[in-house]
XYZ file of N, CA and C in Angstrom:
504
model
N -28.953 -133.821 -27.721
C -30.268 -133.568 -28.293
C -30.116 -133.008 -29.694
N -31.031 -133.405 -30.539
C -31.011 -132.987 -31.936
C -32.289 -132.204 -32.227
N -32.120 -131.020 -32.794
C -33.234 -130.177 -33.222
C -33.314 -130.304 -34.733
N -34.480 -130.730 -35.246
C -34.591 -130.968 -36.688
C -36.016 -130.729 -37.164
N -36.138 -130.652 -38.500
C -37.464 -130.590 -39.114
C -38.239 -131.842 -38.754
N -39.512 -131.675 -38.495
C -40.372 -132.817 -38.217
C -40.706 -133.550 -39.510
N -40.900 -134.842 -39.397
C -41.272 -135.709 -40.511
C -42.631 -136.334 -40.216
N -43.331 -136.774 -41.254
C -44.656 -137.356 -41.035
C -44.659 -138.510 -40.029
N -43.636 -139.377 -40.007
C -43.646 -140.430 -38.975
C -43.557 -139.896 -37.542
N -43.202 -138.619 -37.374
C -43.137 -138.006 -36.046
C -44.516 -137.616 -35.521
N -45.515 -137.611 -36.384
C -46.841 -137.098 -36.019
C -47.417 -137.749 -34.755
N -47.395 -139.069 -34.593
C -47.966 -139.641 -33.359
C -47.273 -139.134 -32.084
N -45.967 -139.050 -32.102
C -45.250 -138.547 -30.922
C -45.580 -137.085 -30.671
N -45.686 -136.318 -31.734
C -46.030 -134.904 -31.585
C -47.433 -134.749 -31.011
N -48.356 -135.583 -31.472
C -49.723 -135.499 -30.968
C -49.802 -135.943 -29.510
N -48.939 -136.844 -29.105
C -48.891 -137.239 -27.694
C -48.483 -136.031 -26.842
N -47.497 -135.284 -27.302
C -47.053 -134.083 -26.578
C -48.148 -133.017 -26.589
N -48.830 -132.875 -27.719
C -49.958 -131.934 -27.788
C -51.022 -132.324 -26.765
N -51.335 -133.610 -26.682
C -52.327 -134.078 -25.715
C -51.929 -133.768 -24.280
N -50.649 -133.943 -23.975
C -50.154 -133.599 -22.634
C -50.328 -132.103 -22.370
N -49.987 -131.287 -23.365
C -50.111 -129.836 -23.213
C -51.575 -129.438 -23.033
N -52.466 -130.062 -23.797
C -53.877 -129.747 -23.658
C -54.364 -130.056 -22.239
N -53.949 -131.196 -21.710
C -54.357 -131.578 -20.355
C -53.762 -130.631 -19.313
N -52.503 -130.258 -19.490
C -51.860 -129.321 -18.549
C -52.583 -127.983 -18.532
N -52.912 -127.468 -19.720
C -53.625 -126.197 -19.801
C -55.012 -126.307 -19.174
N -55.667 -127.428 -19.403
C -56.990 -127.646 -18.815
C -56.909 -127.623 -17.292
N -55.896 -128.284 -16.738
C -55.722 -128.313 -15.281
C -55.434 -126.927 -14.710
N -54.808 -126.075 -15.515
C -54.534 -124.694 -15.097
C -55.756 -123.785 -15.276
N -56.811 -124.318 -15.898
C -58.003 -123.522 -16.149
C -57.870 -122.598 -17.342
N -56.945 -122.930 -18.254
C -56.703 -122.121 -19.451
C -57.436 -122.767 -20.620
N -58.255 -121.996 -21.333
C -59.006 -122.597 -22.435
C -58.234 -122.621 -23.762
N -56.949 -122.356 -23.711
C -56.098 -122.460 -24.905
C -55.879 -123.941 -25.220
N -55.888 -124.283 -26.500
C -55.626 -125.648 -26.986
C -56.683 -126.641 -26.505
N -57.869 -126.179 -26.255
C -58.946 -127.065 -25.857
C -59.850 -127.308 -27.061
N -60.816 -128.135 -26.919
C -61.760 -128.459 -27.994
C -61.074 -129.023 -29.229
N -60.041 -129.846 -29.011
C -59.430 -130.556 -30.128
C -58.386 -129.810 -30.923
N -58.046 -128.611 -30.514
C -57.005 -127.861 -31.225
C -55.690 -127.981 -30.465
N -54.577 -128.122 -31.158
C -54.449 -128.357 -32.595
C -54.687 -129.821 -32.949
N -55.497 -130.023 -33.947
C -55.854 -131.363 -34.422
C -54.694 -131.963 -35.209
N -54.706 -133.284 -35.365
C -53.646 -133.930 -36.161
C -53.490 -133.336 -37.560
N -54.599 -132.897 -38.162
C -54.520 -132.320 -39.507
C -53.703 -131.031 -39.503
N -53.811 -130.254 -38.425
C -53.062 -129.000 -38.313
C -51.566 -129.304 -38.221
N -51.212 -130.257 -37.377
C -49.803 -130.612 -37.202
C -49.267 -131.260 -38.479
N -50.086 -132.086 -39.124
C -49.674 -132.701 -40.392
C -49.366 -131.619 -41.429
N -50.214 -130.601 -41.501
C -50.003 -129.500 -42.454
C -48.720 -128.736 -42.101
N -48.484 -128.532 -40.805
C -47.242 -127.881 -40.377
C -46.029 -128.676 -40.868
N -46.094 -129.998 -40.730
C -44.993 -130.860 -41.172
C -44.837 -130.778 -42.685
N -45.935 -130.937 -43.402
C -45.887 -130.926 -44.868
C -45.390 -129.590 -45.416
N -45.671 -128.506 -44.715
C -45.234 -127.176 -45.163
C -43.803 -126.851 -44.733
N -43.179 -127.770 -43.998
C -41.805 -127.551 -43.558
C -41.673 -126.533 -42.451
N -42.723 -126.403 -41.626
C -42.721 -125.421 -40.541
C -42.548 -126.062 -39.171
N -42.763 -127.365 -39.062
C -42.728 -128.039 -37.766
C -41.323 -128.565 -37.477
N -40.903 -128.373 -36.239
C -39.592 -128.840 -35.781
C -39.772 -129.651 -34.508
N -38.869 -130.590 -34.299
C -38.892 -131.393 -33.088
C -37.512 -131.394 -32.448
N -37.503 -131.620 -31.147
C -36.274 -131.819 -30.395
C -36.262 -133.284 -29.991
N -35.199 -133.985 -30.364
C -35.109 -135.422 -30.147
C -33.994 -135.713 -29.157
N -34.312 -136.542 -28.160
C -33.330 -136.960 -27.160
C -33.349 -138.490 -27.098
N -32.217 -139.103 -27.437
C -32.129 -140.568 -27.435
C -33.268 -141.215 -28.227
N -33.462 -140.751 -29.449
C -34.476 -141.284 -30.364
C -35.917 -141.059 -29.903
N -36.131 -140.172 -28.933
C -37.478 -139.872 -28.463
C -37.738 -138.380 -28.639
N -38.871 -138.051 -29.253
C -39.253 -136.651 -29.412
C -39.685 -136.117 -28.055
N -39.025 -135.046 -27.608
C -39.300 -134.490 -26.290
C -39.921 -133.091 -26.353
N -39.936 -132.476 -27.535
C -40.524 -131.141 -27.668
C -40.775 -130.848 -29.138
N -41.623 -129.853 -29.367
C -41.964 -129.470 -30.737
C -42.297 -127.984 -30.784
N -42.198 -127.438 -31.977
C -42.637 -126.064 -32.214
C -42.791 -125.859 -33.709
N -43.541 -124.830 -34.043
C -43.751 -124.450 -35.437
C -43.105 -123.090 -35.634
N -42.327 -122.976 -36.703
C -41.600 -121.750 -37.011
C -42.023 -121.280 -38.398
N -42.521 -120.059 -38.450
C -42.999 -119.488 -39.710
C -42.292 -118.156 -39.927
N -41.856 -117.924 -41.142
C -41.141 -116.699 -41.461
C -42.069 -115.646 -42.048
N -42.199 -114.533 -41.322
C -42.825 -113.303 -41.823
C -44.225 -113.484 -42.394
N -44.982 -114.410 -41.829
C -46.323 -114.603 -42.346
C -47.269 -114.947 -41.207
N -47.858 -113.937 -40.629
C -48.876 -114.137 -39.600
C -49.870 -112.989 -39.694
N -50.934 -113.197 -40.490
C -51.898 -112.116 -40.714
C -52.503 -111.541 -39.431
N -52.640 -112.375 -38.398
C -53.234 -111.854 -37.167
C -52.313 -110.875 -36.456
N -51.057 -110.779 -36.884
C -50.126 -109.832 -36.280
C -50.137 -108.473 -36.992
N -50.936 -108.360 -38.061
C -51.004 -107.087 -38.782
C -51.555 -105.967 -37.911
N -52.435 -106.318 -36.997
C -53.015 -105.336 -36.083
C -52.710 -105.751 -34.658
N -52.206 -104.825 -33.884
C -51.956 -105.061 -32.466
C -52.674 -103.969 -31.686
N -53.253 -104.343 -30.563
C -54.066 -103.431 -29.768
C -53.424 -103.225 -28.400
N -53.708 -102.068 -27.807
C -53.211 -101.750 -26.462
C -51.689 -101.827 -26.387
N -51.027 -101.452 -27.465
C -49.572 -101.471 -27.498
C -49.085 -101.418 -28.931
N -47.824 -101.793 -29.131
C -47.263 -101.823 -30.482
C -46.084 -102.787 -30.514
N -45.828 -103.307 -31.707
C -44.665 -104.167 -31.894
C -43.387 -103.345 -31.715
N -42.312 -104.014 -31.382
C -41.023 -103.349 -31.236
C -40.413 -103.009 -32.589
N -40.827 -103.759 -33.624
C -40.295 -103.538 -34.971
C -41.383 -103.799 -36.003
N -41.144 -103.333 -37.215
C -42.120 -103.517 -38.291
C -41.548 -104.247 -39.494
N -40.321 -104.747 -39.376
C -39.686 -105.428 -40.497
C -39.999 -106.906 -40.520
N -39.120 -107.669 -41.141
C -39.310 -109.115 -41.217
C -39.177 -109.727 -39.831
N -39.840 -110.863 -39.652
C -39.850 -111.508 -38.345
C -40.079 -113.007 -38.493
N -39.807 -113.711 -37.406
C -40.088 -115.135 -37.293
C -41.189 -115.283 -36.250
N -42.129 -116.175 -36.515
C -43.227 -116.446 -35.593
C -43.063 -117.853 -35.029
N -43.293 -117.980 -33.731
C -43.296 -119.283 -33.084
C -44.741 -119.628 -32.726
N -45.173 -120.822 -33.121
C -46.509 -121.324 -32.782
C -46.387 -122.754 -32.274
N -47.420 -123.210 -31.623
C -47.597 -124.606 -31.226
C -46.353 -125.221 -30.572
N -45.800 -124.498 -29.615
C -44.636 -124.989 -28.879
C -45.121 -125.819 -27.702
N -44.555 -127.013 -27.537
C -44.945 -127.889 -26.434
C -43.776 -128.791 -26.057
N -43.716 -129.113 -24.769
C -42.647 -129.940 -24.222
C -43.269 -131.143 -23.519
N -42.664 -132.296 -23.705
C -43.095 -133.531 -23.048
C -43.139 -133.308 -21.534
N -44.222 -133.735 -20.899
C -44.387 -133.548 -19.451
C -43.239 -134.136 -18.640
N -42.622 -135.189 -19.151
C -41.557 -135.860 -18.395
C -40.319 -134.986 -18.218
N -40.185 -133.949 -19.062
C -38.990 -133.101 -18.941
C -39.325 -131.614 -18.810
N -40.574 -131.320 -18.469
C -40.939 -129.920 -18.245
C -40.119 -129.354 -17.096
N -39.933 -128.052 -17.136
C -39.166 -127.320 -16.118
C -37.692 -127.718 -16.130
N -37.201 -128.145 -17.296
C -35.782 -128.511 -17.416
C -35.032 -127.576 -18.357
N -35.695 -126.496 -18.777
C -35.046 -125.550 -19.672
C -35.254 -125.845 -21.149
N -36.046 -126.852 -21.465
C -36.248 -127.229 -22.868
C -36.995 -126.143 -23.631
N -37.989 -125.513 -23.022
C -38.716 -124.438 -23.715
C -37.768 -123.292 -24.058
N -36.872 -122.969 -23.145
C -35.877 -121.925 -23.427
C -34.952 -122.351 -24.557
N -34.575 -123.626 -24.570
C -33.738 -124.147 -25.651
C -34.449 -124.023 -26.996
N -35.736 -124.331 -27.035
C -36.506 -124.190 -28.283
C -36.491 -122.746 -28.770
N -36.665 -121.805 -27.860
C -36.644 -120.393 -28.244
C -35.263 -119.989 -28.754
N -34.220 -120.494 -28.135
C -32.851 -120.196 -28.596
C -32.634 -120.735 -30.008
N -33.173 -121.909 -30.301
C -33.037 -122.484 -31.649
C -33.714 -121.585 -32.686
N -34.874 -121.060 -32.339
C -35.573 -120.137 -33.246
C -34.718 -118.897 -33.484
N -34.152 -118.368 -32.415
C -33.312 -117.173 -32.544
C -32.118 -117.441 -33.446
N -31.480 -118.592 -33.285
C -30.338 -118.955 -34.136
C -30.751 -119.027 -35.604
N -31.890 -119.671 -35.863
C -32.372 -119.794 -37.242
C -32.688 -118.428 -37.833
N -33.310 -117.565 -37.037
C -33.645 -116.220 -37.507
C -32.385 -115.465 -37.885
N -31.407 -115.472 -36.996
C -30.166 -114.735 -37.252
C -29.423 -115.283 -38.469
N -29.471 -116.604 -38.671
C -28.842 -117.198 -39.859
C -29.464 -116.663 -41.144
N -30.748 -116.288 -41.074
C -31.454 -115.754 -42.240
C -31.444 -114.224 -42.257
N -30.712 -113.614 -41.319
C -30.636 -112.161 -41.275
C -31.881 -111.498 -40.720
N -32.664 -112.231 -39.956
C -33.904 -111.699 -39.367
C -33.638 -111.402 -37.894
N -34.020 -110.223 -37.458
C -33.685 -109.778 -36.109
C -34.896 -109.643 -35.187
N -35.993 -110.321 -35.501
C -37.189 -110.224 -34.675
C -37.893 -111.576 -34.592
N -38.287 -111.941 -33.369
C -39.091 -113.144 -33.143
C -40.359 -112.701 -32.426
N -41.511 -113.121 -32.940
C -42.801 -112.768 -32.350
C -43.545 -114.034 -31.933
N -44.280 -113.915 -30.843
C -45.017 -115.041 -30.274
C -46.303 -114.501 -29.653
N -47.353 -115.316 -29.672
C -48.543 -114.963 -28.909
C -48.960 -116.161 -28.072
N -49.673 -115.885 -27.002
C -50.185 -116.946 -26.143
C -51.433 -116.453 -25.423
N -52.118 -117.362 -24.807
C -53.298 -117.036 -24.017
C -52.868 -116.220 -22.803
N -53.666 -115.231 -22.463
C -53.327 -114.373 -21.331
C -53.127 -115.164 -20.041
N -53.887 -116.230 -19.856
C -53.803 -117.022 -18.624
C -52.745 -118.124 -18.677
N -52.035 -118.243 -19.793
C -50.990 -119.264 -19.910
C -49.715 -118.733 -19.239
N -49.750 -118.726 -17.924
C -48.662 -118.147 -17.132
C -47.327 -118.865 -17.379
N -47.297 -120.198 -17.475
C -45.996 -120.837 -17.728
C -45.336 -120.354 -19.026
N -46.104 -120.215 -20.094
C -45.535 -119.740 -21.359
C -45.117 -118.282 -21.245
N -45.937 -117.469 -20.596
C -45.598 -116.057 -20.438
C -44.309 -115.896 -19.635
N -44.149 -116.678 -18.584
C -42.915 -116.628 -17.786
C -41.714 -117.042 -18.626
N -41.894 -118.093 -19.415
C -40.802 -118.561 -20.273
C -40.389 -117.475 -21.253
N -41.362 -116.833 -21.876
C -41.057 -115.763 -22.826
C -40.316 -114.623 -22.132
N -40.822 -114.181 -21.009
C -40.209 -113.047 -20.305
C -38.813 -113.406 -19.807
N -38.636 -114.625 -19.322
C -37.324 -115.078 -18.844
C -36.302 -115.083 -19.986
N -36.786 -115.262 -21.207
C -35.910 -115.321 -22.369
C -35.818 -114.006 -23.129
N -36.216 -112.911 -22.486
C -36.012 -111.591 -23.072
C -37.103 -111.103 -24.004
N -38.236 -111.789 -24.058
C -39.347 -111.328 -24.885
C -40.083 -110.227 -24.130
N -40.526 -109.228 -24.876
C -41.197 -108.060 -24.312
C -42.682 -108.107 -24.684
N -43.523 -107.911 -23.683
C -44.962 -107.820 -23.940
C -45.225 -106.586 -24.806
N -45.961 -106.774 -25.893
C -46.202 -105.672 -26.833
C -47.665 -105.234 -26.915
N -48.598 -106.070 -26.529
C -50.006 -105.736 -26.639
C -50.825 -106.988 -26.866
N -51.981 -106.790 -27.477
C -52.902 -107.908 -27.722
C -53.178 -108.037 -29.215
N -53.328 -109.272 -29.647
C -53.762 -109.546 -31.018
C -55.024 -110.404 -30.928
N -55.695 -110.547 -32.041
C -56.876 -111.402 -32.093
C -56.670 -112.460 -33.161
N -56.897 -113.712 -32.788
C -56.794 -114.814 -33.737
C -57.891 -114.699 -34.788
N -57.786 -115.476 -35.831
C -58.781 -115.443 -36.904
C -60.178 -115.751 -36.367
N -60.268 -116.563 -35.304
C -61.578 -116.894 -34.735
C -62.067 -115.846 -33.727
N -61.283 -114.776 -33.557
C -61.684 -113.691 -32.676
C -61.170 -113.785 -31.257
N -60.552 -114.897 -30.899
C -60.026 -115.035 -29.539
C -58.812 -114.134 -29.332
N -58.767 -113.451 -28.183
C -57.632 -112.562 -27.902
C -56.412 -113.354 -27.436
N -55.239 -112.813 -27.727
C -53.971 -113.371 -27.263
C -53.036 -112.225 -26.897
N -52.155 -112.484 -25.939
C -51.127 -111.506 -25.604
C -49.950 -111.741 -26.538
N -49.347 -110.645 -26.983
C -48.304 -110.722 -28.002
C -46.969 -110.251 -27.439
N -45.929 -110.977 -27.814
C -44.567 -110.690 -27.367
C -43.634 -110.609 -28.567
N -42.549 -109.868 -28.389
C -41.516 -109.794 -29.426
C -40.154 -109.708 -28.751
N -39.169 -110.267 -29.435
C -37.787 -110.141 -28.991
C -36.969 -109.695 -30.183
N -36.192 -108.631 -29.989
C -35.273 -108.170 -31.016
C -33.930 -108.860 -30.795
N -33.338 -109.333 -31.881
C -32.109 -110.121 -31.810
C -30.913 -109.318 -32.281
N -29.750 -109.769 -31.858
C -28.489 -109.245 -32.375
C -28.177 -107.876 -31.901
């Protein structure tokens, strides 16, 4: 498997995975990623900004995530808890795995790739948020050593549970 920056020709495959994730969340009764989010324009912007990454297996995109360095305004305030650190950090957003290979450890592999990239840049913190009811993502984070830190609010006011992992 190859982990690499996403390219614009990857957009249709990425949107297929997003669609699968939206349907999975809907079936779980989670209102995260519903109502058309993330739209193709959001993923296109992630690609154009050099933030989107894909995992490719035998020329097929099987997973995706967005990695942003030290820039997440909604993380400036945390409620009902506190971050583990206040220095530079990496943020993971829009992580999704193809339904055909879910529960195979790919989500954990994506998180490990983020950790490797962070450490290469001398950054010792990875932060993530998710919907409180997104139990599969919360389990994945906790299984990979992420610590629940509190709640944040997205720009649209929706609450999310926030996690952080200190590296190295």
